[in-house]
Coordinates of C-alpha atoms in Angstrom, one line a residue:
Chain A
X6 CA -93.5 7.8 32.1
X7 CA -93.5 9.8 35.4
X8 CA -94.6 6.8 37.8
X9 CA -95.3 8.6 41.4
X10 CA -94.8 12.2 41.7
X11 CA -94.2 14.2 44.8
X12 CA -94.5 17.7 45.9
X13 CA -93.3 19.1 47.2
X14 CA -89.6 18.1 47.5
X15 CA -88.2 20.1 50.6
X16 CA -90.7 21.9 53.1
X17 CA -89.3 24.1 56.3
X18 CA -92.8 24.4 58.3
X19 CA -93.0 25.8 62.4
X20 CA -94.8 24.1 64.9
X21 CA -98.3 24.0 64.7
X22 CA -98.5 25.2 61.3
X23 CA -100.0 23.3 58.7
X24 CA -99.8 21.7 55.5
X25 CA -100.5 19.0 53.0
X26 CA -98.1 16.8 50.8
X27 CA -99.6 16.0 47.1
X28 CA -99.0 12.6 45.4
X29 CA -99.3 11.5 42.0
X30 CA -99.5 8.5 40.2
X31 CA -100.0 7.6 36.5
X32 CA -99.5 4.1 36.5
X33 CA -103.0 3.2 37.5
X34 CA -102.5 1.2 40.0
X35 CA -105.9 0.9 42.6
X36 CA -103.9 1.0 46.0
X37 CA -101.8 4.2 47.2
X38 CA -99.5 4.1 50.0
X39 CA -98.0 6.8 52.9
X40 CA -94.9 6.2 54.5
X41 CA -92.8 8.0 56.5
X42 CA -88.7 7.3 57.1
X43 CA -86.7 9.2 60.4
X44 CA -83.0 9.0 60.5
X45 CA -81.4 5.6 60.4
X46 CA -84.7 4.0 60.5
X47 CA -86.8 1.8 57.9
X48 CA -89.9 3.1 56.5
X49 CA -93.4 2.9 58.6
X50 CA -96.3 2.7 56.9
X51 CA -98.4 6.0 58.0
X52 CA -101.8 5.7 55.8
X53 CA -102.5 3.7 53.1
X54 CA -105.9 3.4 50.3
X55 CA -107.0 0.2 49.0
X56 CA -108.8 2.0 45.8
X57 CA -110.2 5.2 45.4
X58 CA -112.7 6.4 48.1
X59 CA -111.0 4.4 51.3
X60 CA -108.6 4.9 53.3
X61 CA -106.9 3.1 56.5
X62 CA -104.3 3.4 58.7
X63 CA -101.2 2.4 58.9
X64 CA -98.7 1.8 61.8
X65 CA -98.0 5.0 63.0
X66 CA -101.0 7.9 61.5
X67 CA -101.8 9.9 64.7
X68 CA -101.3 13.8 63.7
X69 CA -101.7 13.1 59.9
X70 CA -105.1 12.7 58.1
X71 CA -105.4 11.5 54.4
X72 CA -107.4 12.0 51.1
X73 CA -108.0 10.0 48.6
X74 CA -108.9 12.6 46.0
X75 CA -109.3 10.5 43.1
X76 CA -107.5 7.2 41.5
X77 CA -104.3 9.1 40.5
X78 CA -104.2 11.5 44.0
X79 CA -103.4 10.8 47.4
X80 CA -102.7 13.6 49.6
X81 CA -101.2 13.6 53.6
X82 CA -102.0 16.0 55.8
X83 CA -100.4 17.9 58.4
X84 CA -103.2 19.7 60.8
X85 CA -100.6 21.4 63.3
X86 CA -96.9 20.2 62.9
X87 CA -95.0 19.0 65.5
X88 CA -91.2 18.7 65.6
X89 CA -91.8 14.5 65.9
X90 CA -92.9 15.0 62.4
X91 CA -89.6 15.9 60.8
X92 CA -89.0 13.1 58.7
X93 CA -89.0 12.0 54.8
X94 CA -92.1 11.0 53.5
X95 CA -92.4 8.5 50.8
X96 CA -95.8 7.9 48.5
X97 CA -95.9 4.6 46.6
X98 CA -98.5 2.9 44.8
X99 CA -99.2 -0.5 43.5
X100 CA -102.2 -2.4 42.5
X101 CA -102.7 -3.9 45.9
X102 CA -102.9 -7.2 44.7
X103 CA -100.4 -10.0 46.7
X104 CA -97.1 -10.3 45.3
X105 CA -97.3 -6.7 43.6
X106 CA -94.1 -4.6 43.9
X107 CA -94.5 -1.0 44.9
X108 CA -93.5 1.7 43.0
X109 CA -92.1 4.8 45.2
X110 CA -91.8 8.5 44.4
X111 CA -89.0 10.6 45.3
X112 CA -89.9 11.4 49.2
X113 CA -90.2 14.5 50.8
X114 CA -88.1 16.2 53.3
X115 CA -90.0 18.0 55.8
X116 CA -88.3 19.9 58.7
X117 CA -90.7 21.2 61.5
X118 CA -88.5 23.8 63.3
Chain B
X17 CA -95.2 -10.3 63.4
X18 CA -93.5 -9.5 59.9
X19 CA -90.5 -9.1 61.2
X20 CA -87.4 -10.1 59.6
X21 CA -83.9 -10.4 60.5
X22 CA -81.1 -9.0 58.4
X23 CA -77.4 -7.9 59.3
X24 CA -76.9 -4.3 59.6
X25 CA -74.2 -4.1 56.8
X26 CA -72.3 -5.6 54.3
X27 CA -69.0 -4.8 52.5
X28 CA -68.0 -6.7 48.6
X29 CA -65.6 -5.6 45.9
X30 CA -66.4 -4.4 42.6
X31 CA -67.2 -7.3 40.2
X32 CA -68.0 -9.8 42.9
X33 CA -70.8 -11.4 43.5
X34 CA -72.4 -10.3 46.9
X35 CA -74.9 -12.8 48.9
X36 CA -77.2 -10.9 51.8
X37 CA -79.3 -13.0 53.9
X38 CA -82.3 -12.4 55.2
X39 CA -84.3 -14.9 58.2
X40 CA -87.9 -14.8 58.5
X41 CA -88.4 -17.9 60.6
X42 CA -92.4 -17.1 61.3
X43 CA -93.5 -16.9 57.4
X44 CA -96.4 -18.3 56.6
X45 CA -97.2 -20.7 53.6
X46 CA -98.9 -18.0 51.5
X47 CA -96.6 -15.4 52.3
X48 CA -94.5 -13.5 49.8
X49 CA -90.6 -12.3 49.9
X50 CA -90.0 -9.1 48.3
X51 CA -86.5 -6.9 48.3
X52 CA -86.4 -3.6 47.7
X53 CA -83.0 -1.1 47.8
X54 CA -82.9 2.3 48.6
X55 CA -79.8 4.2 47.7
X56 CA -78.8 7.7 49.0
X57 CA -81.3 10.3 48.9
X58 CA -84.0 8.1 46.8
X59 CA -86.9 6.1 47.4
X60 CA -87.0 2.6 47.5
X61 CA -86.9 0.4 44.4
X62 CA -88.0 -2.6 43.9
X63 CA -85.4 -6.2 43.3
X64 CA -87.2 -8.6 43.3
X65 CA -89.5 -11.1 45.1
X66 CA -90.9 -14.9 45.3
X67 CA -92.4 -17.0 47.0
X68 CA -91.5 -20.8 46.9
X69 CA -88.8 -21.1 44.2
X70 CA -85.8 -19.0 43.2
X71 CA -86.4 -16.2 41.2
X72 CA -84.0 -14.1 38.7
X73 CA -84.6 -11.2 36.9
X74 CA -81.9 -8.3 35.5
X75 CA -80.8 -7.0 38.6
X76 CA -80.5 -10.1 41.0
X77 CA -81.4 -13.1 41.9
X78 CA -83.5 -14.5 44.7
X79 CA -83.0 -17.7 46.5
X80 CA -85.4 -19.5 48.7
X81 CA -84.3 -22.0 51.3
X82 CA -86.8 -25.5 51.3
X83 CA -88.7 -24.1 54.2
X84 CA -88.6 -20.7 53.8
X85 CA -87.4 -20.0 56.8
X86 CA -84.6 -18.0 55.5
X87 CA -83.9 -16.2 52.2
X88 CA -81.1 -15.0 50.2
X89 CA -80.8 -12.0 47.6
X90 CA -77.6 -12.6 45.4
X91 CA -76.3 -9.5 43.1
X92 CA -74.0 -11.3 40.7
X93 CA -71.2 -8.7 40.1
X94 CA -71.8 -6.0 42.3
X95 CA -71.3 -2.4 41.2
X96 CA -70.0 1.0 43.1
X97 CA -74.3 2.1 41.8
X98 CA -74.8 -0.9 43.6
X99 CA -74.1 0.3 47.3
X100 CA -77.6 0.7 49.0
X101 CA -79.6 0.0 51.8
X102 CA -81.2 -3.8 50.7
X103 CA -84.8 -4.4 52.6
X104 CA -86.0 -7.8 53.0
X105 CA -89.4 -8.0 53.6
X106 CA -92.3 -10.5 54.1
X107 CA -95.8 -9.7 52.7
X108 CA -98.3 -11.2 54.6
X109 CA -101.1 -12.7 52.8
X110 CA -104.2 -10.6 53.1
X111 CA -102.2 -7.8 53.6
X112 CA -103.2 -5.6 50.8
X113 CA -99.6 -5.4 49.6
X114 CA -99.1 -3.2 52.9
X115 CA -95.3 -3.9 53.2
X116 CA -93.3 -3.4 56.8
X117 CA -89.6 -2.1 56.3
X118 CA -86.9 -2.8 58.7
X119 CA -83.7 -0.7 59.2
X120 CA -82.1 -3.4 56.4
X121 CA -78.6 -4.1 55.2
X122 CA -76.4 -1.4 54.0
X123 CA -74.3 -2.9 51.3
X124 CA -71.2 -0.7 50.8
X125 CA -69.0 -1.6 47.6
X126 CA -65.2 -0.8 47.1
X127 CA -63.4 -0.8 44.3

């Protein structure tokens, strides 16, 4: 049982390249979930989808754009990379519904140089 | 505001029981308590989570005070695997599970 699944793991990019991170989950679950972690710092919620076909955002999703590709997929986008976006990024699902725990994948570490 | 109020970290002993609190004096009547832990280089994982009465399950236990003003995860006999950032976090109702992290409590263990 694979639960979330990230790619990918580690991702060098320059400024104003871009490039888009790929999520997987097989558990599922309706909701699907973006965050983002920096140095020392908690997690912040960058997009998240209720079910398949929405999205909203979260607290911090300026320079990032989402798609909800199906019910397993949810995808982040980087248009043009900036080095404020070197961070881990974290997908995680759940079913959405209050009280559900979410399940995370194994982040990715992104480095915009 | 979701915001909760843990202590940046904690140290136990092998084999001990550890106790980290966690206030959220604002929470609502409907709103739930969930704990998650990240250790190094992972994602979070989820402990456990309640919302009126103590919970236990394999890994922990979860205890509640009477107006849920204040919670308090308690790991039984804490392990060096064990050591971990611990995130308390209130779910707000009608939040569509969206949960808000703090900078949590880092729980380092010695032997």
């Amino acid at each position: 049982n694979a639960g979330v699944t990230q790619t990918p793991k580690f991702q060098v990019l320059k400024t104003g390249q871009s490039m888009t991170l790929q999520c997987a989950q097989d558990m599922n679950h309706n909701s699907m979930y973006w965050y983002r972690q920096d140095p020392g710092m908690g997690l912040r919620l960058i997009y998240y989808s209720a079910s398949e076909g929405t999205t909203d955002k979260g607290e911090v999703p300026n320079g990032y754009n989402v798609s909800r590709l199906n019910k397993r997929e949810f995808s982040l986008r980087l248009e043009s990379a900036a080095p404020s976006q070197t961070s881990v990024y974290f997908c995680a699902s759940s079913n959405a519904w209050l009280g559900e725990k979410l399940f995370f994948g194994s982040g990715t570490q992104l480095s915009v140089l | 505001d979701a915001k909760t109020t843990q202590p940046n970290s904690m140290e136990s002993n092998e084999e001990e029981p550890v106790h980290l609190p966690c206030n959220h004096s604002t929470i609502s009547g409907t709103d739930y308590i969930h704990w998650y832990r990240q250790l190094p280089s992972q994602g979070p994982e989820y402990v456990i989570h309640g919302l009126t009465s103590n919970v236990n399950n394999r890994m922990a236990s979860l205890a509640i005070a009477e107006d849920r003003k204040s919670s308090t995860l308690i790991l039984h006999r804490a392990t060096l695997r064990d050591a971990a950032v611990y995130y308390c976090i209130r779910e707000l109702t009608g939040g569509g599970n969206k949960l808000t992290f703090g900078t949590g409590t880092q729980l380092k263990v010695e032997l």
